[in-house]
Amino acid sequence: MPLVLDGKATAAKIKDDLRARVLKVNAQGYEPGLATLLVGQDPGSVKYVAGKHKDCKEIGIRSLRLDLPETASAGQVIEAIERLNSDPACTGFIVQLPLPQSMDPDAIIDHVNPAKDADGMHPYNLGRLVLHTTGIDDVPMPCTPRGILTLLDDYGVDLAGKDVCVLGRGITIGRTMGMLLTTKGVDATVTLCHSKTRDIADKTRRADVIISAIGQAHFIRPDMIKPGTVLIDVGVSRVWDEESGRWRIQGDVDPACYPLVSAYSPNPGGVGPMTRAMLLSNVVDMAERKVR
């Protein structure tokens, strides 16, 4: 039977640890706080932001919320960022993506104070990851890649010397995942595939571990993997189910692959809970650095 990498279970253990760490920070006179900045009312973003504030309550940290209308200008969004940068009640914050199409997200994110970058996606913090192949512990890590590594470690999956195929070159997962996988101490060998990669199935069949983040429902099929592969399913697609007459969430991995693999992360319930847990971890890490 394959090992099921249960992100909900691992995230629950992480939250238990974070509660204890928050109490220690509070005892030193500091209350951590996570803020969110949401522009518009994208349904997925609204739900995701609500989940972040629920998570804050679970581990005992302050949550702050700034919501701006879809009609807000880039200048208004930058002004809100500057308020959070200077707010002592805000340990770290995120600018929820996507932003309205009229805005350049890179230009907006550039205004975030790197020390308050709860997502670990500021160019300064990403640049430090590129420079330090031994890894660093004084800047926030990108949440999803950090969550994937934490999940694999919790289940004893050793990546040293393994061939890892990453599907997708987005900055949130694909490109940043490769940086963390190749740090000393993790020591994986990475192949990064994208829409122009020739014969992706040939690359995936050679891999010991596949991390798929392309958002194409059931893209990874049984004929694309070798027996014993570890599958990490990050992609999310909304697919119309004719039988039930409703939209359903599906991952990149066809469930028909599961009997062939040594371990897999379910979707939903695998990487998603870990991403949220790592956001909290980044904020508590920031708070501990402050009290030190």
Short mmCIF file of C-alpha atoms in Angstrom, two decimals:
data_model
loop_
_atom_site.label_atom_id
_atom_site.label_comp_id
_atom_site.label_asym_id
_atom_site.label_seq_id
_atom_site.Cartn_x
_atom_site.Cartn_y
_atom_site.Cartn_z
CA MET A 1 0.00 0.00 0.00
CA PRO A 2 1.34 3.48 -0.83
CA LEU A 3 2.08 5.92 1.98
CA VAL A 4 -0.46 8.75 2.07
CA LEU A 5 1.27 12.07 2.84
CA ASP A 6 -1.50 13.63 4.91
CA GLY A 7 -0.96 17.39 4.92
CA LYS A 8 -3.82 17.97 7.34
CA ALA A 9 -2.26 15.72 9.97
CA THR A 10 1.21 17.23 9.60
CA ALA A 11 -0.18 20.78 9.62
CA ALA A 12 -2.04 20.01 12.86
CA LYS A 13 1.23 18.93 14.51
CA ILE A 14 2.93 22.10 13.28
CA LYS A 15 0.14 24.24 14.73
CA ASP A 16 0.52 22.53 18.11
CA ASP A 17 4.21 23.42 18.08
CA LEU A 18 3.47 26.99 16.96
CA ARG A 19 1.02 27.52 19.85
CA ALA A 20 3.75 26.70 22.33
CA ARG A 21 6.24 28.97 20.56
CA VAL A 22 3.72 31.84 20.50
CA LEU A 23 3.24 31.54 24.26
CA LYS A 24 7.00 31.86 24.75
CA VAL A 25 7.12 34.96 22.55
CA ASN A 26 4.17 36.45 24.44
CA ALA A 27 6.01 35.83 27.72
CA GLN A 28 8.82 38.01 26.38
CA GLY A 29 6.43 40.90 25.85
CA TYR A 30 5.65 40.58 22.14
CA GLU A 31 2.42 39.56 20.39
CA PRO A 32 2.89 38.31 16.81
CA GLY A 33 0.47 39.54 14.17
CA LEU A 34 -0.29 38.47 10.59
CA ALA A 35 -1.98 40.91 8.22
CA THR A 36 -3.62 40.36 4.84
CA LEU A 37 -4.16 42.89 2.08
CA LEU A 38 -6.95 41.91 -0.32
CA VAL A 39 -7.86 43.94 -3.41
CA GLY A 40 -11.26 43.10 -4.91
CA GLN A 41 -13.55 40.17 -4.16
CA ASP A 42 -12.14 37.23 -6.11
CA PRO A 43 -14.07 34.28 -4.59
CA GLY A 44 -11.02 32.06 -4.22
CA SER A 45 -8.99 34.85 -2.64
CA VAL A 46 -11.78 35.79 -0.23
CA LYS A 47 -12.03 32.18 0.94
CA TYR A 48 -8.25 31.81 1.22
CA VAL A 49 -7.86 35.02 3.24
CA ALA A 50 -10.66 33.96 5.60
CA GLY A 51 -8.80 30.69 6.15
CA LYS A 52 -5.61 32.55 7.06
CA HIS A 53 -7.40 34.54 9.76
CA LYS A 54 -8.98 31.37 11.10
CA ASP A 55 -5.50 29.83 11.31
CA CYS A 56 -4.23 32.83 13.28
CA LYS A 57 -6.94 32.36 15.86
CA GLU A 58 -6.06 28.66 16.20
CA ILE A 59 -2.46 29.32 17.23
CA GLY A 60 -3.11 32.50 19.22
CA ILE A 61 -1.66 35.28 17.08
CA ARG A 62 -3.25 38.61 16.19
CA SER A 63 -4.74 38.93 12.72
CA LEU A 64 -5.23 42.17 10.84
CA ARG A 65 -7.17 42.59 7.61
CA LEU A 66 -7.10 45.35 5.00
CA ASP A 67 -9.60 45.05 2.14
CA LEU A 68 -9.63 47.42 -0.82
CA PRO A 69 -12.21 47.57 -3.64
CA GLU A 70 -11.51 46.30 -7.15
CA THR A 71 -11.45 49.96 -8.24
CA ALA A 72 -8.51 50.85 -5.97
CA SER A 73 -5.53 52.40 -7.72
CA ALA A 74 -1.99 51.06 -7.55
CA GLY A 75 -1.14 54.10 -5.46
CA GLN A 76 -3.81 53.20 -2.92
CA VAL A 77 -2.53 49.63 -2.70
CA ILE A 78 1.04 50.87 -2.18
CA GLU A 79 -0.19 53.27 0.51
CA ALA A 80 -1.85 50.34 2.32
CA ILE A 81 1.40 48.36 2.08
CA GLU A 82 3.34 51.25 3.61
CA ARG A 83 0.86 51.36 6.50
CA LEU A 84 1.48 47.70 7.21
CA ASN A 85 5.24 48.18 6.85
CA SER A 86 5.16 50.77 9.65
CA ASP A 87 2.50 49.15 11.87
CA PRO A 88 4.18 47.61 14.97
CA ALA A 89 1.16 45.31 15.45
CA CYS A 90 1.96 43.65 12.12
CA THR A 91 4.82 41.15 12.32
CA GLY A 92 4.35 40.02 8.74
CA PHE A 93 1.79 40.31 5.98
CA ILE A 94 0.77 39.09 2.56
CA VAL A 95 -0.60 40.85 -0.49
CA GLN A 96 -3.19 38.37 -1.74
CA LEU A 97 -2.83 37.49 -5.40
CA PRO A 98 -4.18 37.82 -8.02
CA LEU A 99 -4.32 41.60 -8.07
CA PRO A 100 -6.55 43.42 -10.58
CA GLN A 101 -5.24 43.11 -14.15
CA SER A 102 -4.48 46.83 -14.24
CA MET A 103 -1.65 46.36 -11.70
CA ASP A 104 1.84 44.93 -12.05
CA PRO A 105 2.10 42.47 -9.12
CA ASP A 106 5.92 42.55 -9.15
CA ALA A 107 5.95 46.33 -8.85
CA ILE A 108 3.42 46.17 -6.00
CA ILE A 109 5.22 43.41 -4.05
CA ASP A 110 8.47 45.36 -4.35
CA HIS A 111 7.07 47.86 -1.81
CA VAL A 112 6.71 45.20 0.92
CA ASN A 113 9.35 45.42 3.65
CA PRO A 114 11.37 42.20 3.12
CA ALA A 115 11.48 41.67 6.89
CA LYS A 116 7.64 41.52 6.89
CA ASP A 117 7.30 39.34 3.80
CA ALA A 118 5.20 36.52 5.26
CA ASP A 119 4.96 34.71 1.90
CA GLY A 120 8.72 34.65 1.39
CA MET A 121 8.26 35.98 -2.14
CA HIS A 122 9.94 39.39 -2.02
CA PRO A 123 12.78 39.75 -4.58
CA TYR A 124 15.29 40.46 -1.80
CA ASN A 125 14.42 37.26 0.07
CA LEU A 126 14.37 35.19 -3.11
CA GLY A 127 17.75 36.64 -4.05
CA ARG A 128 19.23 35.51 -0.76
CA LEU A 129 17.93 32.00 -1.41
CA VAL A 130 19.71 32.01 -4.76
CA LEU A 131 22.98 33.16 -3.19
CA HIS A 132 23.09 30.72 -0.27
CA THR A 133 23.25 27.09 -1.41
CA THR A 134 23.57 25.96 2.21
CA GLY A 135 20.18 27.44 3.03
CA ILE A 136 19.40 30.35 5.34
CA ASP A 137 17.29 30.70 8.46
CA ASP A 138 17.00 34.45 8.91
CA VAL A 139 14.57 35.27 6.07
CA PRO A 140 11.07 33.90 5.39
CA MET A 141 10.88 30.89 3.08
CA PRO A 142 8.43 30.51 0.16
CA CYS A 143 5.45 28.83 1.81
CA THR A 144 4.49 26.08 -0.63
CA PRO A 145 8.01 24.75 -1.34
CA ARG A 146 8.81 24.89 2.37
CA GLY A 147 5.58 23.06 3.11
CA ILE A 148 6.37 20.31 0.61
CA LEU A 149 9.81 19.71 2.12
CA THR A 150 8.37 19.71 5.63
CA LEU A 151 5.67 17.20 4.63
CA LEU A 152 8.20 14.85 3.03
CA ASP A 153 10.48 15.11 6.04
CA ASP A 154 7.63 14.39 8.45
CA TYR A 155 7.01 11.09 6.65
CA GLY A 156 10.69 10.21 6.42
CA VAL A 157 11.04 10.61 2.65
CA ASP A 158 14.75 11.21 2.03
CA LEU A 159 15.53 13.34 -1.05
CA ALA A 160 19.33 13.13 -0.97
CA GLY A 161 20.59 12.06 -4.38
CA LYS A 162 17.06 11.56 -5.72
CA ASP A 163 15.97 12.69 -9.18
CA VAL A 164 13.08 15.12 -8.73
CA CYS A 165 10.97 16.28 -11.67
CA VAL A 166 9.16 19.58 -11.05
CA LEU A 167 6.33 20.44 -13.44
CA GLY A 168 5.61 24.15 -13.73
CA ARG A 169 7.95 27.16 -13.70
CA GLY A 170 5.84 29.66 -11.78
CA ILE A 171 7.63 31.66 -9.10
CA THR A 172 5.26 30.53 -6.34
CA ILE A 173 6.26 26.89 -6.65
CA GLY A 174 8.19 25.72 -9.69
CA ARG A 175 11.23 28.00 -9.72
CA THR A 176 11.46 28.39 -5.94
CA MET A 177 10.97 24.65 -5.39
CA GLY A 178 14.12 23.96 -7.36
CA MET A 179 16.14 26.34 -5.18
CA LEU A 180 15.13 24.61 -1.96
CA LEU A 181 15.51 21.09 -3.35
CA THR A 182 19.12 21.75 -4.31
CA THR A 183 20.27 23.28 -1.02
CA LYS A 184 22.87 21.34 0.94
CA GLY A 185 21.08 19.10 3.39
CA VAL A 186 18.30 18.36 0.90
CA ASP A 187 20.63 17.48 -1.99
CA ALA A 188 18.16 16.48 -4.69
CA THR A 189 18.84 16.67 -8.44
CA VAL A 190 16.14 18.68 -10.18
CA THR A 191 14.62 18.63 -13.66
CA LEU A 192 12.25 21.57 -14.24
CA CYS A 193 9.62 21.03 -16.94
CA HIS A 194 7.27 23.58 -18.50
CA SER A 195 4.92 24.08 -21.46
CA LYS A 196 7.76 23.99 -24.01
CA THR A 197 9.52 20.92 -22.57
CA ARG A 198 9.80 18.12 -25.13
CA ASP A 199 8.46 14.69 -24.12
CA ILE A 200 7.53 15.45 -20.53
CA ALA A 201 6.52 11.81 -20.02
CA ASP A 202 10.11 10.74 -20.68
CA LYS A 203 11.28 13.10 -17.91
CA THR A 204 8.64 11.98 -15.41
CA ARG A 205 9.33 8.28 -16.03
CA ARG A 206 12.95 8.82 -15.01
CA ALA A 207 12.06 10.63 -11.77
CA ASP A 208 12.11 9.26 -8.24
CA VAL A 209 9.87 12.12 -7.11
CA ILE A 210 7.40 14.17 -9.17
CA ILE A 211 6.13 17.54 -7.95
CA SER A 212 3.37 18.73 -10.27
CA ALA A 213 2.15 22.31 -10.17
CA ILE A 214 0.65 23.00 -13.58
CA GLY A 215 -3.08 23.08 -12.83
CA GLN A 216 -4.18 20.53 -15.45
CA ALA A 217 -6.59 17.98 -14.04
CA HIS A 218 -5.20 14.42 -14.01
CA PHE A 219 -2.26 15.37 -16.24
CA ILE A 220 0.01 12.77 -14.59
CA ARG A 221 -1.18 9.36 -15.78
CA PRO A 222 -0.01 5.85 -14.84
CA ASP A 223 1.99 5.49 -18.06
CA MET A 224 4.04 8.58 -17.10
CA ILE A 225 5.55 7.21 -13.88
CA LYS A 226 7.77 4.34 -12.83
CA PRO A 227 6.83 1.98 -9.97
CA GLY A 228 7.70 3.35 -6.54
CA THR A 229 7.62 7.04 -7.49
CA VAL A 230 6.70 9.65 -4.87
CA LEU A 231 3.95 11.96 -6.17
CA ILE A 232 3.40 15.48 -4.81
CA ASP A 233 0.23 16.98 -6.28
CA VAL A 234 0.15 20.78 -6.07
CA GLY A 235 -2.00 21.76 -9.07
CA VAL A 236 -5.64 22.72 -8.56
CA SER A 237 -8.31 22.64 -11.27
CA ARG A 238 -12.06 23.22 -11.05
CA VAL A 239 -13.79 20.58 -13.16
CA TRP A 240 -17.52 20.36 -13.88
CA ASP A 241 -19.00 17.07 -12.68
CA GLU A 242 -21.93 16.12 -14.91
CA GLU A 243 -23.29 13.52 -12.45
CA SER A 244 -23.53 15.85 -9.45
CA GLY A 245 -24.09 19.04 -11.43
CA ARG A 246 -21.41 20.93 -9.52
CA TRP A 247 -17.79 22.03 -9.77
CA ARG A 248 -15.19 19.78 -8.15
CA ILE A 249 -11.54 20.33 -7.27
CA GLN A 250 -9.11 18.00 -8.99
CA GLY A 251 -5.35 17.78 -8.80
CA ASP A 252 -2.72 17.20 -11.47
CA VAL A 253 -2.39 13.51 -10.61
CA ASP A 254 -4.79 10.89 -11.92
CA PRO A 255 -5.82 8.72 -8.91
CA ALA A 256 -5.18 5.68 -11.10
CA CYS A 257 -1.48 6.35 -10.36
CA TYR A 258 -1.83 5.72 -6.63
CA PRO A 259 -1.51 1.90 -6.63
CA LEU A 260 1.81 2.19 -8.48
CA VAL A 261 3.60 4.65 -6.20
CA SER A 262 5.42 4.42 -2.89
CA ALA A 263 3.88 7.65 -1.52
CA TYR A 264 1.56 10.42 -2.65
CA SER A 265 -0.01 13.62 -1.35
CA PRO A 266 -3.81 13.74 -1.78
CA ASN A 267 -5.40 16.77 -3.40
CA PRO A 268 -7.10 18.38 -1.61
CA GLY A 269 -5.68 17.63 1.84
CA GLY A 270 -2.00 17.36 0.99
CA VAL A 271 0.05 20.43 0.09
CA GLY A 272 -2.69 23.03 0.69
CA PRO A 273 -2.82 22.71 4.50
CA MET A 274 0.99 22.74 4.58
CA THR A 275 1.17 26.03 2.66
CA ARG A 276 -1.10 27.68 5.23
CA ALA A 277 0.89 26.20 8.11
CA MET A 278 4.14 27.54 6.65
CA LEU A 279 2.68 31.04 6.44
CA LEU A 280 2.06 30.87 10.19
CA SER A 281 5.55 29.42 10.71
CA ASN A 282 7.11 32.32 8.84
CA VAL A 283 5.31 34.83 11.07
CA VAL A 284 6.29 33.05 14.29
CA ASP A 285 9.88 32.82 13.01
CA MET A 286 9.81 36.60 12.44
CA ALA A 287 8.46 37.19 15.94
CA GLU A 288 11.21 35.05 17.49
CA ARG A 289 13.84 37.00 15.58
CA LYS A 290 12.35 40.23 16.94
CA VAL A 291 12.49 39.13 20.58
CA ARG A 292 16.04 37.85 20.12
#
